[in-house]
Amino acid sequence: MCGIIGYTGEESALPLLLGGLERLEYRGYDSAGVALIEGKKLIVEKRVGKIRELVRSLWGKPYSGKTGIGHTRWATHGAPSLKNAHPHTDSRNEFAVVHNGIIENFLEIREELKREGIRFRSETDTEVIAHLIARSYRGDLLSAVLETVERLKGAFAFAVITVHEPGRIVGVKQGSPLVVGIGEGENFLASDIPAILPYTRKVITLSDGEVVDITPEGVNIYDFYGNPITKEIMIVPWDIVSAERGGFKHFMLKEIHEQPKAVGDTVRGLISSGEILPFSLKDFRRVILIACGTSYHACLVGKFWMEKLVGVPVEVVYASEFRYADIPVSDKDLVIGVSQSGETIDTKFAMNMAKEKGATTVALVNVVGSSIDREADHSVYTHAGPEIGVAATKTFTAQLAALYYLSLRENPDRETLIGDLMQVPSLIETVLEKAEEVERIAEKFLKKKNFLYLGRYLNYPIALEGALKLKEISYIHAEGYPAGEMKHGPIALIDENMPVVVIAPQDRVYEKTLSNIEEVRTRKGTVVSVGFEGDERLRKLSSDLMEIPHVPEDITPFLTVVPLQLLAYFIASKLGLDVDQPRNLAKTVTVE
Ligand code: M6R
């Protein structure tokens, strides 16, 4: 993962780089650093930990260089330490590199360079890039980078500056994201659009196999053979306000509250796109949904909808498993890759593999112009806006909206079902009005070490999602399980110390779920439930009930997930944890 940024222009680069890094910090926060061209010297400053550590260390330092690069790291090769923090430089401190991704053949290159007498200062794969560029440099940074890229294997993006050519930044994209921001007398490079949104909304999204050469006066793009490429400039519709916290304590809480808008915008976007796909899901022998993490949970809900409303068989596969399994895939299959970022490498590789095997591929993504979007045969968009909190919330409900829409568009009751879907934003508002009640419930569970989440049918994936939210931001162990499976093993875990969160709307499996609750109570487990307003039977069986309005069963996942997001949020926030940037995680996972 990691975030990279570059600036060249008339302003002092340092504040712009630090501001950009703060907006990229969700991508990794093990260490941070910047490199600046100060006169004829290369200055490199780095710190272990968050960007604020770097900012503090730079107070009072009179840097005014107008060209620089910056990095925030999520460690892959080499521990999170000062020596492994980026930027990395060549032996003579003339070239500085920031890098996101993995150079798979770095060990081989490292050995070769060591034989030439180069002494390595870090354990990273990145350092080889700096040495290779320095070795290839004969007066033109672009040529040195092109020569270097020939040697590199893996998925990566990097940016490089040199004292020999102040004002110039060269960036490379191969597998990891990189965008170019176009300004007036200044230009930018970044891993993600929000990093540069305060300065420009004119953006070029680079594709794999492209190199960009940036100066204050212009931007030139080439392929890896040095052939010039013309790219379209996109005007980004988001404004910076939507990427800032706006009065909420954390981005995650803000984004939970943005769900009515995210779902509403997504539905309106899909309706206004007309025929979103030029075929029916039924034209295929089956649909395969591929994703990771929260997006995978959205797919599990989508499977139930597609099988019920379209009548097509659906398989849901973790992207990281798909790639290495021998799943028979052919042109008879439709493969839909679901990804908020559109950059998750597991999903991207799995989609490409399915495409090679002849499948028709559809990207269901939130980031227009992302790799998965560009590489798929067709795209369907969620319109959730930028999501900054590492824990996915509004993009999950937006994915549900898109998957439900894909399912209902082929159903004879389409109009009624669209009507139901259009109600979802105001129904979510109703659930959000009870946030204080969830906060009160959260208070009771701060000392618990384990949670079990149970749900059945459409709400089984919501149990998985509730458990994922809790564990990723609170570091409390939580397991999601199909309620009916509990008696086949996990029931052994239940005692008076085990809170069991049960999702029990009055749907087709309601009575069965109540029986499962009885099984928990008999073993002295504490039941916290999510159910319909005024459900007195459920209330009596639960220590606490988190209420949602009465809705048709297909709509329940949109609502049941919201109290679970809030529960996880309040527990983590009350424990004083870093909700938006939980340890060991990064927002976008661009490594295998
Ligand atoms: O960008 P993607 O949707 O492809 O990301 C997939 C997962 O990495 C992501 O959902 C992750 O599980 C989140 N931290 C969940 O909150």
XYZ file of C-alpha atoms and ligand atoms in Angstrom:
608
model
C 0.000 0.000 0.000
C 1.627 3.295 0.997
C 0.812 6.740 -0.342
C 3.070 8.801 -2.569
C 2.901 12.458 -3.533
C 4.979 14.824 -5.628
C 4.901 18.577 -6.246
C 6.772 20.884 -8.581
C 5.858 24.547 -9.072
C 6.347 28.058 -7.723
C 5.275 27.407 -4.124
C 7.364 26.026 -1.302
C 6.817 22.275 -1.751
C 6.975 21.172 1.897
C 3.543 22.346 3.191
C 1.858 20.984 0.061
C 3.576 17.621 0.465
C 2.692 17.371 4.162
C -0.943 18.330 3.508
C -1.141 15.726 0.745
C 0.441 13.081 2.966
C -2.137 13.742 5.677
C -4.866 13.035 3.160
C -3.035 9.886 2.021
C -2.347 8.650 5.532
C -5.247 6.197 5.374
C -3.092 4.169 2.961
C -0.465 3.436 5.583
C 1.000 5.061 8.665
C 4.052 3.099 9.771
C 6.435 5.913 8.807
C 6.514 9.054 6.674
C 9.097 11.107 4.831
C 9.796 13.798 2.277
C 12.631 14.667 -0.094
C 13.154 18.212 -1.365
C 15.508 19.829 -3.833
C 17.026 22.681 -1.809
C 19.296 24.631 -4.133
C 21.784 22.048 -5.344
C 21.198 19.662 -2.452
C 18.785 16.841 -1.816
C 17.210 17.037 1.653
C 15.564 13.919 3.048
C 13.557 13.994 6.277
C 11.723 10.995 7.691
C 10.178 9.740 10.902
C 8.711 6.484 12.189
C 4.993 6.701 12.987
C 2.297 9.018 11.746
C 2.595 12.132 9.617
C 2.246 14.310 12.721
C 5.627 12.991 13.935
C 7.190 14.109 10.677
C 5.421 17.479 10.838
C 6.693 18.058 14.407
C 10.233 17.170 13.422
C 10.124 19.774 10.646
C 8.959 22.724 12.768
C 11.323 25.625 12.398
C 13.325 24.105 9.568
C 13.665 26.715 6.827
C 13.085 24.566 3.759
C 11.822 26.424 0.716
C 12.520 23.959 -2.129
C 9.895 24.070 -4.856
C 10.155 20.455 -5.958
C 9.683 17.464 -3.712
C 8.220 14.034 -3.117
C 6.635 12.487 -0.038
C 5.608 9.101 1.267
C 3.497 7.476 3.939
C 4.329 3.820 4.465
C 2.525 0.560 5.148
C 5.430 -1.801 5.694
C 5.853 -4.830 3.438
C 9.587 -5.423 2.910
C 11.486 -4.371 6.017
C 10.141 -3.504 9.471
C 8.577 -0.089 10.178
C 11.820 1.695 11.129
C 13.665 4.888 10.269
C 16.111 3.168 7.959
C 13.254 1.574 6.011
C 11.171 4.761 5.810
C 10.961 6.412 2.371
C 12.284 8.363 0.467
C 15.249 6.159 -0.369
C 18.304 7.548 -2.078
C 21.258 6.347 -4.123
C 24.737 6.120 -2.552
C 25.639 9.740 -3.445
C 22.329 11.241 -2.286
C 21.575 12.607 -5.739
C 18.346 10.712 -6.476
C 15.379 10.177 -4.125
C 12.576 7.670 -4.684
C 9.188 7.087 -3.073
C 7.458 3.847 -3.934
C 4.176 2.007 -3.438
C 3.856 -1.728 -4.211
C 6.369 -4.536 -4.409
C 9.438 -5.128 -6.580
C 9.269 -8.909 -6.751
C 12.800 -9.425 -8.124
C 14.499 -6.966 -5.769
C 16.675 -9.620 -4.096
C 18.257 -10.589 -7.385
C 18.889 -6.898 -8.276
C 20.181 -6.176 -4.788
C 22.750 -8.975 -5.053
C 23.852 -7.705 -8.462
C 24.267 -4.153 -7.127
C 26.113 -5.396 -4.043
C 28.590 -7.183 -6.304
C 29.204 -3.783 -7.926
C 30.131 -2.396 -4.512
C 26.877 -0.670 -3.564
C 26.152 -0.643 0.171
C 22.477 -0.839 1.062
C 21.132 1.267 3.911
C 17.680 -0.311 4.222
C 15.945 -3.675 3.979
C 13.392 -2.378 1.489
C 12.771 -3.431 -2.080
C 12.559 0.283 -2.959
C 16.215 1.093 -2.465
C 17.208 -0.893 -5.563
C 15.205 1.578 -7.690
C 17.270 4.548 -6.468
C 20.548 2.735 -7.172
C 19.416 1.498 -10.591
C 18.347 4.998 -11.653
C 21.638 6.489 -10.455
C 23.538 3.796 -12.359
C 21.589 4.459 -15.576
C 21.706 8.269 -15.355
C 23.456 9.979 -18.244
C 21.965 13.488 -18.036
C 18.281 12.657 -18.586
C 16.110 11.425 -15.709
C 13.380 10.086 -17.987
C 15.821 7.863 -19.909
C 17.335 6.573 -16.661
C 13.874 5.695 -15.340
C 12.885 3.935 -18.583
C 16.068 1.869 -18.450
C 15.386 1.019 -14.794
C 11.785 0.003 -15.357
C 12.943 -2.689 -17.803
C 14.577 -4.452 -14.860
C 11.656 -4.345 -12.437
C 9.046 -7.072 -11.905
C 5.956 -6.719 -9.728
C 3.140 -4.273 -9.143
C 4.352 -0.804 -8.225
C 4.199 2.958 -8.630
C 7.074 5.276 -7.834
C 8.242 8.864 -8.183
C 11.816 10.115 -8.414
C 13.601 13.470 -8.204
C 17.267 14.372 -8.709
C 19.552 17.263 -7.825
C 20.775 17.224 -11.429
C 17.386 18.350 -12.742
C 15.605 20.466 -10.123
C 11.971 21.076 -11.069
C 11.500 17.661 -12.634
C 9.669 14.629 -11.230
C 9.351 11.361 -13.098
C 6.626 8.913 -12.023
C 5.935 5.328 -13.071
C 2.758 3.281 -12.841
C 2.711 -0.488 -13.110
C 0.014 -2.142 -11.023
C -0.298 0.398 -8.192
C -2.325 3.602 -8.589
C -0.868 6.958 -9.636
C -2.662 10.122 -10.712
C -1.340 13.409 -12.087
C -2.836 16.723 -10.955
C -2.666 19.584 -13.439
C -2.307 23.075 -11.968
C -1.393 26.572 -13.197
C 2.409 26.759 -13.238
C 2.518 23.750 -10.941
C 1.818 20.054 -11.239
C 1.279 17.156 -8.863
C 1.589 13.399 -8.601
C -0.263 11.284 -6.041
C -1.487 7.793 -5.235
C -5.033 9.025 -4.921
C -7.169 11.985 -5.970
C -8.143 13.376 -2.502
C -4.447 14.091 -1.818
C -4.397 16.817 -4.464
C -8.036 17.956 -4.449
C -7.384 21.198 -2.507
C -5.067 22.331 -5.305
C -6.671 21.097 -8.492
C -9.601 19.129 -9.830
C -7.925 18.496 -13.197
C -6.578 14.985 -13.071
C -5.018 12.422 -15.408
C -5.286 8.827 -14.243
C -2.250 6.873 -15.383
C -2.589 3.337 -16.731
C -0.212 0.457 -16.149
C 2.894 0.692 -18.296
C 2.973 4.500 -18.290
C 5.664 6.957 -17.224
C 4.962 10.612 -16.502
C 7.500 13.432 -16.755
C 6.443 16.503 -14.775
C 7.811 20.037 -14.590
C 6.025 23.235 -13.461
C 5.387 24.019 -17.112
C 4.008 20.717 -18.323
C 3.165 17.057 -18.091
C 4.299 14.479 -20.646
C 3.304 10.844 -20.617
C 5.106 7.938 -22.300
C 4.881 4.180 -22.522
C 7.732 2.046 -21.189
C 9.425 2.275 -24.620
C 9.472 6.080 -24.485
C 6.673 6.580 -27.023
C 4.530 9.663 -26.173
C 0.924 8.989 -25.122
C -1.974 11.443 -25.180
C -4.330 11.144 -22.210
C -7.621 12.777 -21.393
C -7.838 15.241 -18.498
C -10.716 14.428 -16.137
C -12.429 17.096 -14.036
C -13.065 15.531 -10.630
C -16.595 16.151 -9.386
C -15.790 15.750 -5.651
C -14.932 18.818 -3.672
C -12.534 18.946 -0.774
C -15.361 19.433 1.719
C -16.597 15.906 1.046
C -13.127 14.586 1.853
C -12.888 16.400 5.216
C -14.328 15.519 8.645
C -16.944 18.290 8.794
C -17.616 18.429 12.553
C -17.547 14.671 13.190
C -14.961 13.259 15.578
C -13.829 10.698 13.026
C -14.202 10.138 9.286
C -15.802 6.779 10.045
C -18.654 8.408 11.990
C -19.102 11.000 9.254
C -19.184 8.287 6.616
C -21.702 6.191 8.579
C -23.946 9.276 8.577
C -23.369 9.827 4.857
C -24.999 6.509 3.987
C -28.407 7.939 3.050
C -26.672 10.167 0.506
C -24.324 7.418 -0.708
C -27.205 5.029 -1.351
C -29.421 7.764 -2.842
C -26.678 9.003 -5.189
C -25.850 5.447 -6.228
C -29.465 4.588 -7.059
C -29.980 7.874 -8.923
C -26.719 7.334 -10.812
C -27.770 3.834 -11.880
C -31.258 4.888 -12.905
C -29.948 7.796 -14.957
C -27.399 5.559 -16.729
C -30.248 3.760 -18.542
C -29.300 0.216 -19.553
C -26.334 -0.198 -17.251
C -25.179 -3.427 -18.913
C -25.798 -4.454 -22.532
C -26.884 -7.979 -21.530
C -28.990 -9.894 -19.048
C -27.400 -11.775 -16.159
C -29.452 -14.708 -17.438
C -27.412 -14.781 -20.657
C -24.711 -16.541 -18.629
C -24.639 -20.006 -17.111
C -23.635 -18.397 -13.804
C -22.393 -15.198 -12.232
C -19.186 -15.207 -10.193
C -18.775 -12.368 -7.704
C -15.175 -11.636 -6.703
C -14.059 -9.307 -3.910
C -12.167 -8.904 -0.625
C -13.106 -7.838 2.899
C -16.234 -5.758 3.239
C -16.826 -5.834 -0.520
C -16.890 -9.636 -0.267
C -19.638 -9.397 2.338
C -21.649 -7.171 -0.009
C -21.275 -9.893 -2.660
C -22.632 -12.532 -0.265
C -25.807 -10.456 0.104
C -25.858 -9.853 -3.671
C -25.834 -13.609 -4.301
C -29.124 -14.062 -2.404
C -30.736 -11.214 -4.367
C -29.506 -12.367 -7.778
C -30.574 -15.947 -7.217
C -33.995 -14.865 -5.971
C -34.793 -11.968 -8.318
C -32.953 -13.040 -11.495
C -32.849 -16.806 -11.042
C -29.223 -17.148 -12.095
C -26.764 -19.343 -10.131
C -24.195 -17.200 -8.323
C -20.858 -18.084 -6.758
C -18.988 -15.725 -4.451
C -15.225 -16.182 -4.249
C -12.551 -14.303 -2.295
C -10.336 -12.680 -4.921
C -7.200 -13.940 -3.176
C -8.514 -17.514 -3.442
C -9.900 -17.262 -6.965
C -6.534 -16.658 -8.532
C -4.921 -19.807 -7.210
C -7.870 -22.208 -7.425
C -8.784 -24.264 -10.481
C -12.292 -22.869 -10.823
C -13.556 -23.670 -14.321
C -14.307 -20.313 -15.954
C -15.216 -19.746 -19.584
C -17.056 -17.397 -21.924
C -20.284 -18.772 -20.453
C -19.555 -16.955 -17.186
C -20.070 -13.389 -16.060
C -17.502 -12.268 -13.484
C -18.299 -9.164 -11.417
C -15.436 -7.720 -9.382
C -16.645 -5.562 -6.496
C -14.181 -3.068 -5.025
C -14.527 0.306 -3.359
C -11.075 1.474 -4.427
C -10.906 -0.342 -7.745
C -7.235 -0.889 -6.915
C -7.222 -3.963 -4.661
C -4.558 -6.097 -6.273
C -6.150 -9.465 -5.427
C -9.395 -8.402 -7.104
C -7.618 -6.859 -10.064
C -5.532 -9.988 -10.727
C -8.513 -12.310 -10.289
C -10.560 -10.238 -12.754
C -7.763 -10.249 -15.304
C -7.412 -13.995 -14.952
C -11.156 -14.491 -15.496
C -10.942 -12.283 -18.578
C -8.058 -14.313 -19.982
C -10.180 -17.428 -19.566
C -12.883 -15.852 -21.717
C -15.343 -14.606 -19.095
C -17.151 -11.294 -19.539
C -15.984 -9.012 -16.730
C -17.809 -6.192 -14.954
C -16.174 -3.812 -12.470
C -18.446 -2.589 -9.688
C -16.327 0.210 -8.207
C -16.535 3.531 -6.385
C -13.466 5.121 -7.960
C -13.987 6.016 -11.593
C -10.817 5.539 -13.614
C -9.321 3.039 -11.144
C -7.412 0.039 -12.501
C -10.272 -2.436 -12.102
C -12.649 0.028 -13.754
C -10.364 0.485 -16.733
C -9.461 -3.154 -17.224
C -12.947 -4.692 -17.028
C -15.166 -5.121 -20.091
C -17.959 -3.093 -18.462
C -18.339 -0.943 -15.358
C -21.079 -0.175 -12.870
C -20.444 2.633 -10.395
C -21.342 3.303 -6.816
C -21.508 7.017 -6.034
C -20.496 7.041 -2.383
C -17.878 9.811 -2.765
C -14.420 9.489 -1.219
C -14.211 7.191 1.796
C -11.306 8.065 4.083
C -11.900 5.912 7.175
C -10.072 2.611 6.757
C -13.207 0.731 7.833
C -15.601 0.637 4.880
C -19.127 1.810 5.755
C -20.894 4.004 3.205
C -19.259 2.209 0.313
C -20.690 -1.075 1.652
C -24.306 0.147 1.613
C -23.672 1.776 -1.777
C -22.399 -1.597 -3.067
C -25.540 -3.237 -1.702
C -27.624 -0.658 -3.591
C -25.813 -1.399 -6.857
C -26.053 -5.179 -6.405
C -29.750 -4.951 -5.555
C -30.329 -2.740 -8.589
C -28.498 -5.220 -10.844
C -30.783 -7.953 -9.511
C -34.101 -6.143 -9.681
C -33.643 -4.714 -13.177
C -34.569 -8.093 -14.660
C -37.503 -8.835 -12.391
C -41.150 -8.437 -13.522
C -41.817 -6.459 -10.288
C -39.019 -4.051 -11.168
C -41.034 -0.865 -10.586
C -42.192 -1.899 -7.100
C -38.691 -3.035 -6.184
C -37.142 0.238 -7.367
C -39.745 2.005 -5.218
C -38.562 -0.026 -2.201
C -34.943 0.803 -2.975
C -35.705 4.534 -3.241
C -37.039 4.417 0.350
C -33.735 3.100 1.700
C -31.984 6.497 2.263
C -34.773 7.815 4.504
C -35.010 4.457 6.314
C -31.273 4.620 7.068
C -31.846 8.155 8.434
C -34.366 6.666 10.860
C -31.807 4.119 12.066
C -29.169 6.841 12.448
C -31.525 8.849 14.664
C -31.038 6.089 17.247
C -27.243 6.395 17.298
C -27.271 7.606 20.916
C -29.033 4.435 22.001
C -26.307 2.351 20.312
C -23.686 4.502 22.050
C -25.280 3.709 25.416
C -25.223 -0.026 24.603
C -21.568 0.180 23.490
C -20.620 1.523 26.935
C -21.578 -1.808 28.531
C -19.217 -3.889 26.420
C -15.923 -2.028 26.546
C -14.203 -4.666 28.658
C -15.270 -7.697 26.619
C -12.552 -9.643 24.830
C -14.686 -11.736 22.433
C -17.937 -11.278 20.540
C -20.026 -13.632 18.446
C -22.219 -12.204 15.650
C -25.068 -14.364 14.358
C -27.442 -13.948 11.433
C -29.220 -16.116 8.910
C -30.000 -15.882 5.186
C -29.597 -12.251 3.984
C -28.330 -11.209 7.388
C -25.648 -13.865 7.712
C -23.246 -11.678 5.615
C -24.242 -8.756 7.854
C -23.107 -10.800 10.877
C -19.747 -11.264 9.118
C -19.574 -7.546 8.363
C -20.506 -6.540 11.925
C -17.744 -8.792 13.284
C -15.198 -7.429 10.778
C -16.046 -3.832 11.722
C -15.557 -4.563 15.412
C -12.303 -6.454 15.088
C -10.606 -4.104 12.636
C -11.120 -0.925 14.647
C -11.372 -2.132 18.277
C -8.926 -5.104 18.148
C -11.547 -7.158 20.010
C -11.885 -10.681 18.689
C -15.224 -11.110 16.939
C -16.555 -13.955 14.870
C -19.480 -13.876 12.460
C -21.429 -17.083 12.012
C -24.634 -18.346 10.408
C -26.938 -18.600 13.445
C -28.067 -22.112 12.493
C -24.474 -23.344 12.381
C -23.703 -22.228 15.922
C -24.867 -25.527 17.390
C -22.283 -27.343 15.247
C -19.322 -25.938 17.169
C -19.162 -22.286 18.276
C -21.848 -22.880 20.902
C -19.024 -24.325 23.007
C -17.640 -20.780 23.348
C -20.760 -19.353 24.932
C -20.798 -18.459 28.624
C -21.646 -15.385 30.695
C -18.601 -13.554 29.318
C -19.633 -13.847 25.689
C -21.798 -11.094 24.160
C -23.714 -12.498 21.200
C -24.999 -9.974 18.683
C -27.965 -11.481 16.840
C -29.576 -9.995 13.746
C -33.233 -10.991 13.864
C -35.614 -8.992 11.668
C -39.032 -10.575 11.075
C -38.072 -12.343 7.864
C -38.433 -15.931 6.643
C -35.924 -17.194 9.223
C -37.181 -15.139 12.186
C -38.603 -18.048 14.202
C -35.470 -20.108 13.601
C -33.291 -17.207 14.736
C -35.328 -16.829 17.941
C -34.658 -20.526 18.649
C -30.949 -19.844 18.173
C -31.225 -16.983 20.657
C -32.792 -19.382 23.180
C -29.804 -21.680 22.702
C -27.485 -18.771 23.561
C -29.531 -17.738 26.621
C -29.589 -21.299 27.945
C -25.773 -21.149 28.004
C -25.871 -17.756 29.819
C -24.660 -15.735 26.812
C -25.690 -12.049 26.714
C -27.848 -11.326 23.664
C -27.715 -7.943 21.959
C -30.123 -7.978 19.059
C -30.949 -6.008 15.945
C -34.617 -6.272 15.058
C -37.813 -4.518 14.036
C -39.197 -1.622 16.078
C -41.629 -2.763 18.736
C -40.650 -6.443 18.523
C -41.453 -7.297 22.147
C -40.661 -11.013 21.775
C -37.141 -10.178 20.655
C -36.792 -7.471 23.297
C -37.636 -9.944 26.067
C -34.967 -12.339 24.846
C -32.282 -9.639 24.601
C -30.327 -7.555 27.067
C -30.497 -4.754 24.480
C -32.396 -4.325 21.224
C -31.148 -2.052 18.441
C -34.241 -1.196 16.422
C -34.736 -0.734 12.703
C -38.016 0.138 10.917
C -40.249 -2.626 9.482
C -39.212 -3.298 5.872
C -39.569 -6.123 3.317
C -36.957 -8.804 4.044
C -34.854 -7.994 0.948
C -34.257 -4.485 2.277
C -33.179 -5.539 5.783
C -29.381 -5.758 5.113
C -29.282 -2.021 4.263
C -30.598 -1.254 7.743
C -29.315 -4.031 10.023
C -25.710 -3.195 9.190
C -26.016 0.409 10.425
C -26.370 -0.289 14.201
C -23.491 -2.767 13.879
C -21.256 -0.123 12.284
C -22.227 2.287 15.078
C -21.645 -0.331 17.793
C -18.122 -1.037 16.493
C -17.451 2.687 16.125
C -18.560 3.634 19.652
C -16.684 0.748 21.273
C -13.430 1.665 19.481
C -13.886 5.389 20.018
C -14.626 4.958 23.753
C -11.558 2.762 24.071
C -9.608 5.747 22.759
C -8.401 3.924 19.657
C -7.450 5.418 16.333
C -10.710 4.624 14.594
C -9.837 6.005 11.172
C -6.387 4.476 11.000
C -6.414 1.198 12.897
C -3.109 -0.541 13.459
C -1.625 -2.805 10.772
C -4.251 -1.857 8.183
C -4.401 0.332 5.123
C -7.370 1.526 3.118
C -6.301 0.129 -0.205
C -4.400 -3.123 -0.379
C -2.236 -3.048 -3.472
C -0.034 -5.982 -2.517
C -0.818 -9.702 -2.652
O -11.239 -1.331 -2.075
P -11.819 -2.692 -1.877
O -13.295 -2.694 -1.707
O -11.390 -3.670 -2.923
O -11.204 -3.193 -0.494
C -11.443 -4.478 -0.017
C -11.004 -4.630 1.416
O -9.636 -4.363 1.549
C -11.775 -3.680 2.362
O -13.147 -3.874 2.255
C -11.326 -3.930 3.818
O -11.751 -5.182 4.253
C -11.866 -2.828 4.738
N -10.883 -2.497 5.725
C -13.085 -3.233 5.473
O -13.544 -2.270 6.354
